[in-house]
Amino acid sequence: MSGLFISFEGIDGAGKSTHIESLAQALEATGRIVVRTREPGGTPLAERLRQILLNEPMDAMSEALIAFAARRNHVEHIIRPALQRHEVVLSDRFTDATFAYQGGGGGLDEDFLSILEQWVHLPLQPDITFWFDVSPEVAAERLKGARLPDKFESQPQEYFAKVRAAYAARMASDASRFVPIDAHQSPQGVWEQVQTALAKRGLLAA
Ligand code: TMP
């Protein structure tokens, strides 16, 4: 049994969190050891960088540099060791989020991000990336009344339209890694899509 790295992406309000936990439990029920983690974050240093990234105003390049500094620490201390132990890593976001938010939303040059990606973690990439795709309108409805929004969550819908388009472009450039999930559906409908994708790969019972 080899290690398995799965990431979860989507605009804020796409509703990925509950499904990450359901998937963790389903994989544990098959006997796998599952590491639940997130970006930015996952280590004490990266969690401190998360607070800065989510709360301090700065330009998109500074955001990307902080995101990749946090990621470097996360990859070296959590992700690679877990994969070497043949465990499953479920990460709530990874590098696609930097391409989507700082690239798409913030207008940062994609070539610059590709260089950081190359230096920081390639050839390591998630084996599977679930992209929870939802319209910015539906996401905004879901976020209403939730906890106090952070810097990204308080962006206007036009920003999220650009983030969403960047996710779509990222998927087009690496289609075999991505599993698009129609996140407009009910929680049960969304879960069935996640489960079916893993069953197809022989990772969960059909
Ligand atoms: P979360 O609320 O889903 O945990 O994500 C944290 C926020 O940080 C979310 O609004 C997306 C944003 N983000 C970036 O802007 N760049 C990144 O590289 C990552 C990983 C997250």
mmCIF file with all atom_site columns, C-alpha atoms and ligand atoms in Angstrom:
data_model
loop_
_atom_site.group_PDB
_atom_site.id
_atom_site.type_symbol
_atom_site.label_atom_id
_atom_site.label_alt_id
_atom_site.label_comp_id
_atom_site.label_asym_id
_atom_site.label_entity_id
_atom_site.label_seq_id
_atom_site.pdbx_PDB_ins_code
_atom_site.Cartn_x
_atom_site.Cartn_y
_atom_site.Cartn_z
_atom_site.occupancy
_atom_site.B_iso_or_equiv
_atom_site.pdbx_formal_charge
_atom_site.auth_seq_id
_atom_site.auth_comp_id
_atom_site.auth_asym_id
_atom_site.auth_atom_id
_atom_site.pdbx_PDB_model_num
ATOM   1   C CA  . MET A 1 1   ? 0.000   0.000  0.000   1.00 0.00 ? 1   MET A CA  1
ATOM   2   C CA  . SER A 1 2   ? 1.490   3.338  -1.007  1.00 0.00 ? 2   SER A CA  1
ATOM   3   C CA  . GLY A 1 3   ? 0.874   6.778  0.415   1.00 0.00 ? 3   GLY A CA  1
ATOM   4   C CA  . LEU A 1 4   ? -2.032  8.746  -0.968  1.00 0.00 ? 4   LEU A CA  1
ATOM   5   C CA  . PHE A 1 5   ? -2.262  12.530 -1.165  1.00 0.00 ? 5   PHE A CA  1
ATOM   6   C CA  . ILE A 1 6   ? -5.687  14.101 -1.733  1.00 0.00 ? 6   ILE A CA  1
ATOM   7   C CA  . SER A 1 7   ? -6.383  17.836 -1.800  1.00 0.00 ? 7   SER A CA  1
ATOM   8   C CA  . PHE A 1 8   ? -9.689  19.694 -1.693  1.00 0.00 ? 8   PHE A CA  1
ATOM   9   C CA  . GLU A 1 9   ? -10.235 22.983 -3.468  1.00 0.00 ? 9   GLU A CA  1
ATOM   10  C CA  . GLY A 1 10  ? -12.957 25.476 -4.272  1.00 0.00 ? 10  GLY A CA  1
ATOM   11  C CA  . ILE A 1 11  ? -14.015 29.043 -3.600  1.00 0.00 ? 11  ILE A CA  1
ATOM   12  C CA  . ASP A 1 12  ? -14.986 30.039 -0.059  1.00 0.00 ? 12  ASP A CA  1
ATOM   13  C CA  . GLY A 1 13  ? -18.493 28.732 0.636   1.00 0.00 ? 13  GLY A CA  1
ATOM   14  C CA  . ALA A 1 14  ? -18.172 25.679 -1.635  1.00 0.00 ? 14  ALA A CA  1
ATOM   15  C CA  . GLY A 1 15  ? -18.845 23.437 1.386   1.00 0.00 ? 15  GLY A CA  1
ATOM   16  C CA  . LYS A 1 16  ? -15.843 21.104 1.328   1.00 0.00 ? 16  LYS A CA  1
ATOM   17  C CA  . SER A 1 17  ? -15.168 20.765 5.096   1.00 0.00 ? 17  SER A CA  1
ATOM   18  C CA  . THR A 1 18  ? -17.867 18.255 6.093   1.00 0.00 ? 18  THR A CA  1
ATOM   19  C CA  . HIS A 1 19  ? -16.970 16.034 3.155   1.00 0.00 ? 19  HIS A CA  1
ATOM   20  C CA  . ILE A 1 20  ? -13.291 16.008 4.086   1.00 0.00 ? 20  ILE A CA  1
ATOM   21  C CA  . GLU A 1 21  ? -14.207 14.625 7.496   1.00 0.00 ? 21  GLU A CA  1
ATOM   22  C CA  . SER A 1 22  ? -16.642 12.076 6.011   1.00 0.00 ? 22  SER A CA  1
ATOM   23  C CA  . LEU A 1 23  ? -13.965 10.914 3.612   1.00 0.00 ? 23  LEU A CA  1
ATOM   24  C CA  . ALA A 1 24  ? -11.390 10.670 6.400   1.00 0.00 ? 24  ALA A CA  1
ATOM   25  C CA  . GLN A 1 25  ? -13.727 8.409  8.346   1.00 0.00 ? 25  GLN A CA  1
ATOM   26  C CA  . ALA A 1 26  ? -14.596 6.298  5.309   1.00 0.00 ? 26  ALA A CA  1
ATOM   27  C CA  . LEU A 1 27  ? -10.904 5.736  4.545   1.00 0.00 ? 27  LEU A CA  1
ATOM   28  C CA  . GLU A 1 28  ? -10.147 4.936  8.193   1.00 0.00 ? 28  GLU A CA  1
ATOM   29  C CA  . ALA A 1 29  ? -12.908 2.329  8.044   1.00 0.00 ? 29  ALA A CA  1
ATOM   30  C CA  . THR A 1 30  ? -10.897 0.597  5.288   1.00 0.00 ? 30  THR A CA  1
ATOM   31  C CA  . GLY A 1 31  ? -7.928  0.390  7.667   1.00 0.00 ? 31  GLY A CA  1
ATOM   32  C CA  . ARG A 1 32  ? -5.923  3.364  6.354   1.00 0.00 ? 32  ARG A CA  1
ATOM   33  C CA  . ILE A 1 33  ? -4.204  5.866  8.617   1.00 0.00 ? 33  ILE A CA  1
ATOM   34  C CA  . VAL A 1 34  ? -5.455  9.338  7.663   1.00 0.00 ? 34  VAL A CA  1
ATOM   35  C CA  . VAL A 1 35  ? -3.742  12.670 8.317   1.00 0.00 ? 35  VAL A CA  1
ATOM   36  C CA  . ARG A 1 36  ? -6.166  15.610 8.188   1.00 0.00 ? 36  ARG A CA  1
ATOM   37  C CA  . THR A 1 37  ? -4.456  18.872 7.450   1.00 0.00 ? 37  THR A CA  1
ATOM   38  C CA  . ARG A 1 38  ? -4.981  22.235 5.764   1.00 0.00 ? 38  ARG A CA  1
ATOM   39  C CA  . GLU A 1 39  ? -3.336  25.123 3.944   1.00 0.00 ? 39  GLU A CA  1
ATOM   40  C CA  . PRO A 1 40  ? -2.237  27.618 4.777   1.00 0.00 ? 40  PRO A CA  1
ATOM   41  C CA  . GLY A 1 41  ? -1.395  25.740 7.962   1.00 0.00 ? 41  GLY A CA  1
ATOM   42  C CA  . GLY A 1 42  ? -0.700  22.236 9.168   1.00 0.00 ? 42  GLY A CA  1
ATOM   43  C CA  . THR A 1 43  ? 2.387   23.052 11.275  1.00 0.00 ? 43  THR A CA  1
ATOM   44  C CA  . PRO A 1 44  ? 2.835   25.591 14.099  1.00 0.00 ? 44  PRO A CA  1
ATOM   45  C CA  . LEU A 1 45  ? 4.858   27.886 11.820  1.00 0.00 ? 45  LEU A CA  1
ATOM   46  C CA  . ALA A 1 46  ? 2.446   27.563 8.905   1.00 0.00 ? 46  ALA A CA  1
ATOM   47  C CA  . GLU A 1 47  ? -0.528  28.263 11.189  1.00 0.00 ? 47  GLU A CA  1
ATOM   48  C CA  . ARG A 1 48  ? 1.159   31.512 12.253  1.00 0.00 ? 48  ARG A CA  1
ATOM   49  C CA  . LEU A 1 49  ? 1.709   32.409 8.606   1.00 0.00 ? 49  LEU A CA  1
ATOM   50  C CA  . ARG A 1 50  ? -1.975  31.599 7.972   1.00 0.00 ? 50  ARG A CA  1
ATOM   51  C CA  . GLN A 1 51  ? -3.032  34.252 10.477  1.00 0.00 ? 51  GLN A CA  1
ATOM   52  C CA  . ILE A 1 52  ? -0.893  36.828 8.673   1.00 0.00 ? 52  ILE A CA  1
ATOM   53  C CA  . LEU A 1 53  ? -2.087  35.803 5.204   1.00 0.00 ? 53  LEU A CA  1
ATOM   54  C CA  . LEU A 1 54  ? -5.770  35.844 6.148   1.00 0.00 ? 54  LEU A CA  1
ATOM   55  C CA  . ASN A 1 55  ? -5.725  39.077 8.128   1.00 0.00 ? 55  ASN A CA  1
ATOM   56  C CA  . GLU A 1 56  ? -3.035  41.501 6.932   1.00 0.00 ? 56  GLU A CA  1
ATOM   57  C CA  . PRO A 1 57  ? -3.543  43.622 3.812   1.00 0.00 ? 57  PRO A CA  1
ATOM   58  C CA  . MET A 1 58  ? -0.708  43.057 1.280   1.00 0.00 ? 58  MET A CA  1
ATOM   59  C CA  . ASP A 1 59  ? -0.195  42.629 -2.447  1.00 0.00 ? 59  ASP A CA  1
ATOM   60  C CA  . ALA A 1 60  ? -0.709  39.333 -4.248  1.00 0.00 ? 60  ALA A CA  1
ATOM   61  C CA  . MET A 1 61  ? 3.004   38.590 -4.580  1.00 0.00 ? 61  MET A CA  1
ATOM   62  C CA  . SER A 1 62  ? 3.535   38.916 -0.826  1.00 0.00 ? 62  SER A CA  1
ATOM   63  C CA  . GLU A 1 63  ? 0.548   36.623 -0.295  1.00 0.00 ? 63  GLU A CA  1
ATOM   64  C CA  . ALA A 1 64  ? 1.986   34.027 -2.660  1.00 0.00 ? 64  ALA A CA  1
ATOM   65  C CA  . LEU A 1 65  ? 5.400   34.132 -0.982  1.00 0.00 ? 65  LEU A CA  1
ATOM   66  C CA  . ILE A 1 66  ? 3.820   33.633 2.432   1.00 0.00 ? 66  ILE A CA  1
ATOM   67  C CA  . ALA A 1 67  ? 1.590   30.832 1.125   1.00 0.00 ? 67  ALA A CA  1
ATOM   68  C CA  . PHE A 1 68  ? 4.609   29.030 -0.349  1.00 0.00 ? 68  PHE A CA  1
ATOM   69  C CA  . ALA A 1 69  ? 6.737   29.583 2.775   1.00 0.00 ? 69  ALA A CA  1
ATOM   70  C CA  . ALA A 1 70  ? 3.974   27.968 4.826   1.00 0.00 ? 70  ALA A CA  1
ATOM   71  C CA  . ARG A 1 71  ? 3.658   25.205 2.218   1.00 0.00 ? 71  ARG A CA  1
ATOM   72  C CA  . ARG A 1 72  ? 7.375   24.422 2.283   1.00 0.00 ? 72  ARG A CA  1
ATOM   73  C CA  . ASN A 1 73  ? 7.203   23.854 6.032   1.00 0.00 ? 73  ASN A CA  1
ATOM   74  C CA  . HIS A 1 74  ? 3.999   21.822 5.699   1.00 0.00 ? 74  HIS A CA  1
ATOM   75  C CA  . VAL A 1 75  ? 5.355   19.600 2.918   1.00 0.00 ? 75  VAL A CA  1
ATOM   76  C CA  . GLU A 1 76  ? 8.632   18.867 4.701   1.00 0.00 ? 76  GLU A CA  1
ATOM   77  C CA  . HIS A 1 77  ? 7.229   18.273 8.193   1.00 0.00 ? 77  HIS A CA  1
ATOM   78  C CA  . ILE A 1 78  ? 3.793   16.755 7.577   1.00 0.00 ? 78  ILE A CA  1
ATOM   79  C CA  . ILE A 1 79  ? 3.010   15.704 4.004   1.00 0.00 ? 79  ILE A CA  1
ATOM   80  C CA  . ARG A 1 80  ? 6.199   13.957 2.838   1.00 0.00 ? 80  ARG A CA  1
ATOM   81  C CA  . PRO A 1 81  ? 6.756   12.072 6.123   1.00 0.00 ? 81  PRO A CA  1
ATOM   82  C CA  . ALA A 1 82  ? 3.145   10.837 6.155   1.00 0.00 ? 82  ALA A CA  1
ATOM   83  C CA  . LEU A 1 83  ? 3.362   9.653  2.546   1.00 0.00 ? 83  LEU A CA  1
ATOM   84  C CA  . GLN A 1 84  ? 6.639   7.881  3.310   1.00 0.00 ? 84  GLN A CA  1
ATOM   85  C CA  . ARG A 1 85  ? 4.794   6.039  6.106   1.00 0.00 ? 85  ARG A CA  1
ATOM   86  C CA  . HIS A 1 86  ? 2.205   5.045  3.428   1.00 0.00 ? 86  HIS A CA  1
ATOM   87  C CA  . GLU A 1 87  ? -0.525  7.052  5.105   1.00 0.00 ? 87  GLU A CA  1
ATOM   88  C CA  . VAL A 1 88  ? -3.326  9.046  3.496   1.00 0.00 ? 88  VAL A CA  1
ATOM   89  C CA  . VAL A 1 89  ? -2.999  12.849 3.582   1.00 0.00 ? 89  VAL A CA  1
ATOM   90  C CA  . LEU A 1 90  ? -6.212  14.854 3.191   1.00 0.00 ? 90  LEU A CA  1
ATOM   91  C CA  . SER A 1 91  ? -5.334  18.507 2.759   1.00 0.00 ? 91  SER A CA  1
ATOM   92  C CA  . ASP A 1 92  ? -7.968  21.222 2.780   1.00 0.00 ? 92  ASP A CA  1
ATOM   93  C CA  . ARG A 1 93  ? -6.321  23.243 -0.066  1.00 0.00 ? 93  ARG A CA  1
ATOM   94  C CA  . PHE A 1 94  ? -2.833  23.081 -1.593  1.00 0.00 ? 94  PHE A CA  1
ATOM   95  C CA  . THR A 1 95  ? -0.976  24.882 -4.414  1.00 0.00 ? 95  THR A CA  1
ATOM   96  C CA  . ASP A 1 96  ? -3.989  25.118 -6.734  1.00 0.00 ? 96  ASP A CA  1
ATOM   97  C CA  . ALA A 1 97  ? -5.403  27.617 -4.207  1.00 0.00 ? 97  ALA A CA  1
ATOM   98  C CA  . THR A 1 98  ? -2.436  29.932 -4.775  1.00 0.00 ? 98  THR A CA  1
ATOM   99  C CA  . PHE A 1 99  ? -2.956  29.768 -8.546  1.00 0.00 ? 99  PHE A CA  1
ATOM   100 C CA  . ALA A 1 100 ? -6.672  30.434 -8.038  1.00 0.00 ? 100 ALA A CA  1
ATOM   101 C CA  . TYR A 1 101 ? -6.569  33.162 -5.351  1.00 0.00 ? 101 TYR A CA  1
ATOM   102 C CA  . GLN A 1 102 ? -3.295  35.010 -5.932  1.00 0.00 ? 102 GLN A CA  1
ATOM   103 C CA  . GLY A 1 103 ? -3.155  34.190 -9.663  1.00 0.00 ? 103 GLY A CA  1
ATOM   104 C CA  . GLY A 1 104 ? -6.822  34.405 -10.689 1.00 0.00 ? 104 GLY A CA  1
ATOM   105 C CA  . GLY A 1 105 ? -8.192  36.659 -7.959  1.00 0.00 ? 105 GLY A CA  1
ATOM   106 C CA  . GLY A 1 106 ? -5.070  38.761 -7.377  1.00 0.00 ? 106 GLY A CA  1
ATOM   107 C CA  . GLY A 1 107 ? -3.853  38.923 -10.982 1.00 0.00 ? 107 GLY A CA  1
ATOM   108 C CA  . LEU A 1 108 ? -0.395  37.531 -10.192 1.00 0.00 ? 108 LEU A CA  1
ATOM   109 C CA  . ASP A 1 109 ? 1.617   36.140 -13.107 1.00 0.00 ? 109 ASP A CA  1
ATOM   110 C CA  . GLU A 1 110 ? 1.141   32.391 -13.463 1.00 0.00 ? 110 GLU A CA  1
ATOM   111 C CA  . ASP A 1 111 ? 4.756   31.859 -14.577 1.00 0.00 ? 111 ASP A CA  1
ATOM   112 C CA  . PHE A 1 112 ? 5.970   33.296 -11.275 1.00 0.00 ? 112 PHE A CA  1
ATOM   113 C CA  . LEU A 1 113 ? 3.725   30.869 -9.393  1.00 0.00 ? 113 LEU A CA  1
ATOM   114 C CA  . SER A 1 114 ? 4.971   27.964 -11.511 1.00 0.00 ? 114 SER A CA  1
ATOM   115 C CA  . ILE A 1 115 ? 8.543   28.787 -10.506 1.00 0.00 ? 115 ILE A CA  1
ATOM   116 C CA  . LEU A 1 116 ? 7.625   28.775 -6.815  1.00 0.00 ? 116 LEU A CA  1
ATOM   117 C CA  . GLU A 1 117 ? 5.746   25.515 -7.263  1.00 0.00 ? 117 GLU A CA  1
ATOM   118 C CA  . GLN A 1 118 ? 8.790   23.987 -8.961  1.00 0.00 ? 118 GLN A CA  1
ATOM   119 C CA  . TRP A 1 119 ? 11.151  25.058 -6.182  1.00 0.00 ? 119 TRP A CA  1
ATOM   120 C CA  . VAL A 1 120 ? 8.904   24.264 -3.245  1.00 0.00 ? 120 VAL A CA  1
ATOM   121 C CA  . HIS A 1 121 ? 7.419   20.852 -3.962  1.00 0.00 ? 121 HIS A CA  1
ATOM   122 C CA  . LEU A 1 122 ? 7.443   19.488 -7.523  1.00 0.00 ? 122 LEU A CA  1
ATOM   123 C CA  . PRO A 1 123 ? 7.395   16.665 -8.538  1.00 0.00 ? 123 PRO A CA  1
ATOM   124 C CA  . LEU A 1 124 ? 5.205   16.096 -5.469  1.00 0.00 ? 124 LEU A CA  1
ATOM   125 C CA  . GLN A 1 125 ? 1.583   16.895 -6.324  1.00 0.00 ? 125 GLN A CA  1
ATOM   126 C CA  . PRO A 1 126 ? -1.658  15.543 -4.904  1.00 0.00 ? 126 PRO A CA  1
ATOM   127 C CA  . ASP A 1 127 ? -2.671  12.190 -6.427  1.00 0.00 ? 127 ASP A CA  1
ATOM   128 C CA  . ILE A 1 128 ? -6.260  13.421 -6.538  1.00 0.00 ? 128 ILE A CA  1
ATOM   129 C CA  . THR A 1 129 ? -7.667  16.941 -6.250  1.00 0.00 ? 129 THR A CA  1
ATOM   130 C CA  . PHE A 1 130 ? -11.366 17.354 -5.603  1.00 0.00 ? 130 PHE A CA  1
ATOM   131 C CA  . TRP A 1 131 ? -12.526 20.683 -6.973  1.00 0.00 ? 131 TRP A CA  1
ATOM   132 C CA  . PHE A 1 132 ? -15.800 21.662 -5.291  1.00 0.00 ? 132 PHE A CA  1
ATOM   133 C CA  . ASP A 1 133 ? -17.241 23.885 -7.958  1.00 0.00 ? 133 ASP A CA  1
ATOM   134 C CA  . VAL A 1 134 ? -20.019 26.271 -7.045  1.00 0.00 ? 134 VAL A CA  1
ATOM   135 C CA  . SER A 1 135 ? -21.173 29.610 -8.427  1.00 0.00 ? 135 SER A CA  1
ATOM   136 C CA  . PRO A 1 136 ? -20.075 32.723 -6.509  1.00 0.00 ? 136 PRO A CA  1
ATOM   137 C CA  . GLU A 1 137 ? -23.771 33.565 -5.973  1.00 0.00 ? 137 GLU A CA  1
ATOM   138 C CA  . VAL A 1 138 ? -24.550 30.284 -4.212  1.00 0.00 ? 138 VAL A CA  1
ATOM   139 C CA  . ALA A 1 139 ? -21.281 30.461 -2.240  1.00 0.00 ? 139 ALA A CA  1
ATOM   140 C CA  . ALA A 1 140 ? -22.138 33.989 -1.040  1.00 0.00 ? 140 ALA A CA  1
ATOM   141 C CA  . GLU A 1 141 ? -25.557 32.781 0.163   1.00 0.00 ? 141 GLU A CA  1
ATOM   142 C CA  . ARG A 1 142 ? -23.894 29.974 2.115   1.00 0.00 ? 142 ARG A CA  1
ATOM   143 C CA  . LEU A 1 143 ? -21.362 32.305 3.719   1.00 0.00 ? 143 LEU A CA  1
ATOM   144 C CA  . LYS A 1 144 ? -24.040 34.750 4.893   1.00 0.00 ? 144 LYS A CA  1
ATOM   145 C CA  . GLY A 1 145 ? -24.460 34.609 8.630   1.00 0.00 ? 145 GLY A CA  1
ATOM   146 C CA  . ALA A 1 146 ? -21.410 32.364 9.050   1.00 0.00 ? 146 ALA A CA  1
ATOM   147 C CA  . ARG A 1 147 ? -18.566 33.481 11.345  1.00 0.00 ? 147 ARG A CA  1
ATOM   148 C CA  . LEU A 1 148 ? -16.896 36.875 10.856  1.00 0.00 ? 148 LEU A CA  1
ATOM   149 C CA  . PRO A 1 149 ? -15.450 36.798 7.300   1.00 0.00 ? 149 PRO A CA  1
ATOM   150 C CA  . ASP A 1 150 ? -11.665 36.924 6.837   1.00 0.00 ? 150 ASP A CA  1
ATOM   151 C CA  . LYS A 1 151 ? -9.862  39.021 4.191   1.00 0.00 ? 151 LYS A CA  1
ATOM   152 C CA  . PHE A 1 152 ? -10.641 36.608 1.353   1.00 0.00 ? 152 PHE A CA  1
ATOM   153 C CA  . GLU A 1 153 ? -14.187 35.734 2.403   1.00 0.00 ? 153 GLU A CA  1
ATOM   154 C CA  . SER A 1 154 ? -15.112 39.428 2.363   1.00 0.00 ? 154 SER A CA  1
ATOM   155 C CA  . GLN A 1 155 ? -14.112 39.839 -1.305  1.00 0.00 ? 155 GLN A CA  1
ATOM   156 C CA  . PRO A 1 156 ? -16.903 40.675 -3.798  1.00 0.00 ? 156 PRO A CA  1
ATOM   157 C CA  . GLN A 1 157 ? -18.472 38.054 -6.071  1.00 0.00 ? 157 GLN A CA  1
ATOM   158 C CA  . GLU A 1 158 ? -16.451 39.303 -9.081  1.00 0.00 ? 158 GLU A CA  1
ATOM   159 C CA  . TYR A 1 159 ? -13.286 38.289 -7.250  1.00 0.00 ? 159 TYR A CA  1
ATOM   160 C CA  . PHE A 1 160 ? -14.645 34.773 -6.703  1.00 0.00 ? 160 PHE A CA  1
ATOM   161 C CA  . ALA A 1 161 ? -15.684 34.562 -10.348 1.00 0.00 ? 161 ALA A CA  1
ATOM   162 C CA  . LYS A 1 162 ? -11.993 35.079 -11.229 1.00 0.00 ? 162 LYS A CA  1
ATOM   163 C CA  . VAL A 1 163 ? -10.857 32.559 -8.603  1.00 0.00 ? 163 VAL A CA  1
ATOM   164 C CA  . ARG A 1 164 ? -13.324 30.034 -9.995  1.00 0.00 ? 164 ARG A CA  1
ATOM   165 C CA  . ALA A 1 165 ? -12.126 30.620 -13.570 1.00 0.00 ? 165 ALA A CA  1
ATOM   166 C CA  . ALA A 1 166 ? -8.524  30.077 -12.458 1.00 0.00 ? 166 ALA A CA  1
ATOM   167 C CA  . TYR A 1 167 ? -9.488  26.752 -10.848 1.00 0.00 ? 167 TYR A CA  1
ATOM   168 C CA  . ALA A 1 168 ? -11.118 25.738 -14.142 1.00 0.00 ? 168 ALA A CA  1
ATOM   169 C CA  . ALA A 1 169 ? -7.938  26.651 -16.048 1.00 0.00 ? 169 ALA A CA  1
ATOM   170 C CA  . ARG A 1 170 ? -5.789  24.737 -13.593 1.00 0.00 ? 170 ARG A CA  1
ATOM   171 C CA  . MET A 1 171 ? -7.991  21.681 -14.014 1.00 0.00 ? 171 MET A CA  1
ATOM   172 C CA  . ALA A 1 172 ? -7.766  21.954 -17.797 1.00 0.00 ? 172 ALA A CA  1
ATOM   173 C CA  . SER A 1 173 ? -3.958  21.870 -17.553 1.00 0.00 ? 173 SER A CA  1
ATOM   174 C CA  . ASP A 1 174 ? -3.905  18.721 -15.370 1.00 0.00 ? 174 ASP A CA  1
ATOM   175 C CA  . ALA A 1 175 ? -7.195  16.943 -16.054 1.00 0.00 ? 175 ALA A CA  1
ATOM   176 C CA  . SER A 1 176 ? -6.153  13.484 -14.820 1.00 0.00 ? 176 SER A CA  1
ATOM   177 C CA  . ARG A 1 177 ? -5.447  14.765 -11.299 1.00 0.00 ? 177 ARG A CA  1
ATOM   178 C CA  . PHE A 1 178 ? -8.664  16.741 -10.885 1.00 0.00 ? 178 PHE A CA  1
ATOM   179 C CA  . VAL A 1 179 ? -12.107 15.439 -9.967  1.00 0.00 ? 179 VAL A CA  1
ATOM   180 C CA  . PRO A 1 180 ? -14.702 18.185 -10.472 1.00 0.00 ? 180 PRO A CA  1
ATOM   181 C CA  . ILE A 1 181 ? -17.548 18.034 -7.968  1.00 0.00 ? 181 ILE A CA  1
ATOM   182 C CA  . ASP A 1 182 ? -20.849 19.783 -8.613  1.00 0.00 ? 182 ASP A CA  1
ATOM   183 C CA  . ALA A 1 183 ? -21.107 21.491 -5.236  1.00 0.00 ? 183 ALA A CA  1
ATOM   184 C CA  . HIS A 1 184 ? -24.530 23.009 -5.969  1.00 0.00 ? 184 HIS A CA  1
ATOM   185 C CA  . GLN A 1 185 ? -26.072 19.658 -5.086  1.00 0.00 ? 185 GLN A CA  1
ATOM   186 C CA  . SER A 1 186 ? -27.364 18.591 -1.663  1.00 0.00 ? 186 SER A CA  1
ATOM   187 C CA  . PRO A 1 187 ? -24.773 17.388 0.880   1.00 0.00 ? 187 PRO A CA  1
ATOM   188 C CA  . GLN A 1 188 ? -25.813 13.797 0.084   1.00 0.00 ? 188 GLN A CA  1
ATOM   189 C CA  . GLY A 1 189 ? -25.450 14.402 -3.659  1.00 0.00 ? 189 GLY A CA  1
ATOM   190 C CA  . VAL A 1 190 ? -22.002 15.917 -3.168  1.00 0.00 ? 190 VAL A CA  1
ATOM   191 C CA  . TRP A 1 191 ? -20.888 13.051 -0.947  1.00 0.00 ? 191 TRP A CA  1
ATOM   192 C CA  . GLU A 1 192 ? -22.014 10.500 -3.545  1.00 0.00 ? 192 GLU A CA  1
ATOM   193 C CA  . GLN A 1 193 ? -19.821 12.200 -6.161  1.00 0.00 ? 193 GLN A CA  1
ATOM   194 C CA  . VAL A 1 194 ? -16.784 12.041 -3.847  1.00 0.00 ? 194 VAL A CA  1
ATOM   195 C CA  . GLN A 1 195 ? -17.461 8.418  -2.952  1.00 0.00 ? 195 GLN A CA  1
ATOM   196 C CA  . THR A 1 196 ? -17.986 7.362  -6.578  1.00 0.00 ? 196 THR A CA  1
ATOM   197 C CA  . ALA A 1 197 ? -14.693 8.928  -7.658  1.00 0.00 ? 197 ALA A CA  1
ATOM   198 C CA  . LEU A 1 198 ? -12.772 7.003  -4.992  1.00 0.00 ? 198 LEU A CA  1
ATOM   199 C CA  . ALA A 1 199 ? -14.655 3.770  -5.646  1.00 0.00 ? 199 ALA A CA  1
ATOM   200 C CA  . LYS A 1 200 ? -13.675 4.032  -9.329  1.00 0.00 ? 200 LYS A CA  1
ATOM   201 C CA  . ARG A 1 201 ? -10.040 4.161  -8.249  1.00 0.00 ? 201 ARG A CA  1
ATOM   202 C CA  . GLY A 1 202 ? -10.520 1.159  -5.950  1.00 0.00 ? 202 GLY A CA  1
ATOM   203 C CA  . LEU A 1 203 ? -9.948  3.226  -2.820  1.00 0.00 ? 203 LEU A CA  1
ATOM   204 C CA  . LEU A 1 204 ? -13.463 2.811  -1.347  1.00 0.00 ? 204 LEU A CA  1
ATOM   205 C CA  . ALA A 1 205 ? -16.153 0.155  -1.755  1.00 0.00 ? 205 ALA A CA  1
ATOM   206 C CA  . ALA A 1 206 ? -18.647 1.003  -4.514  1.00 0.00 ? 206 ALA A CA  1
HETATM 207 P P1  . TMP B 2 .   ? -10.029 28.108 4.177   1.00 0.00 ? 1   TMP B P1  1
HETATM 208 O O1  . TMP B 2 .   ? -10.877 29.186 4.766   1.00 0.00 ? 1   TMP B O1  1
HETATM 209 O O2  . TMP B 2 .   ? -10.745 27.254 3.167   1.00 0.00 ? 1   TMP B O2  1
HETATM 210 O O3  . TMP B 2 .   ? -9.298  27.307 5.191   1.00 0.00 ? 1   TMP B O3  1
HETATM 211 O O4  . TMP B 2 .   ? -8.900  28.845 3.296   1.00 0.00 ? 1   TMP B O4  1
HETATM 212 C C1  . TMP B 2 .   ? -8.183  29.891 3.760   1.00 0.00 ? 1   TMP B C1  1
HETATM 213 C C2  . TMP B 2 .   ? -8.258  31.076 2.834   1.00 0.00 ? 1   TMP B C2  1
HETATM 214 O O5  . TMP B 2 .   ? -6.959  31.341 2.309   1.00 0.00 ? 1   TMP B O5  1
HETATM 215 C C3  . TMP B 2 .   ? -9.194  30.948 1.656   1.00 0.00 ? 1   TMP B C3  1
HETATM 216 O O6  . TMP B 2 .   ? -9.925  32.163 1.542   1.00 0.00 ? 1   TMP B O6  1
HETATM 217 C C4  . TMP B 2 .   ? -8.273  30.801 0.476   1.00 0.00 ? 1   TMP B C4  1
HETATM 218 C C5  . TMP B 2 .   ? -7.012  31.511 0.914   1.00 0.00 ? 1   TMP B C5  1
HETATM 219 N N1  . TMP B 2 .   ? -5.772  30.956 0.333   1.00 0.00 ? 1   TMP B N1  1
HETATM 220 C C6  . TMP B 2 .   ? -5.016  31.758 -0.515  1.00 0.00 ? 1   TMP B C6  1
HETATM 221 O O7  . TMP B 2 .   ? -5.390  32.884 -0.798  1.00 0.00 ? 1   TMP B O7  1
HETATM 222 N N2  . TMP B 2 .   ? -3.853  31.239 -1.030  1.00 0.00 ? 1   TMP B N2  1
HETATM 223 C C7  . TMP B 2 .   ? -3.416  29.985 -0.745  1.00 0.00 ? 1   TMP B C7  1
HETATM 224 O O8  . TMP B 2 .   ? -2.369  29.569 -1.244  1.00 0.00 ? 1   TMP B O8  1
HETATM 225 C C8  . TMP B 2 .   ? -4.215  29.172 0.149   1.00 0.00 ? 1   TMP B C8  1
HETATM 226 C C9  . TMP B 2 .   ? -3.756  27.784 0.470   1.00 0.00 ? 1   TMP B C9  1
HETATM 227 C C10 . TMP B 2 .   ? -5.379  29.700 0.653   1.00 0.00 ? 1   TMP B C10 1
#
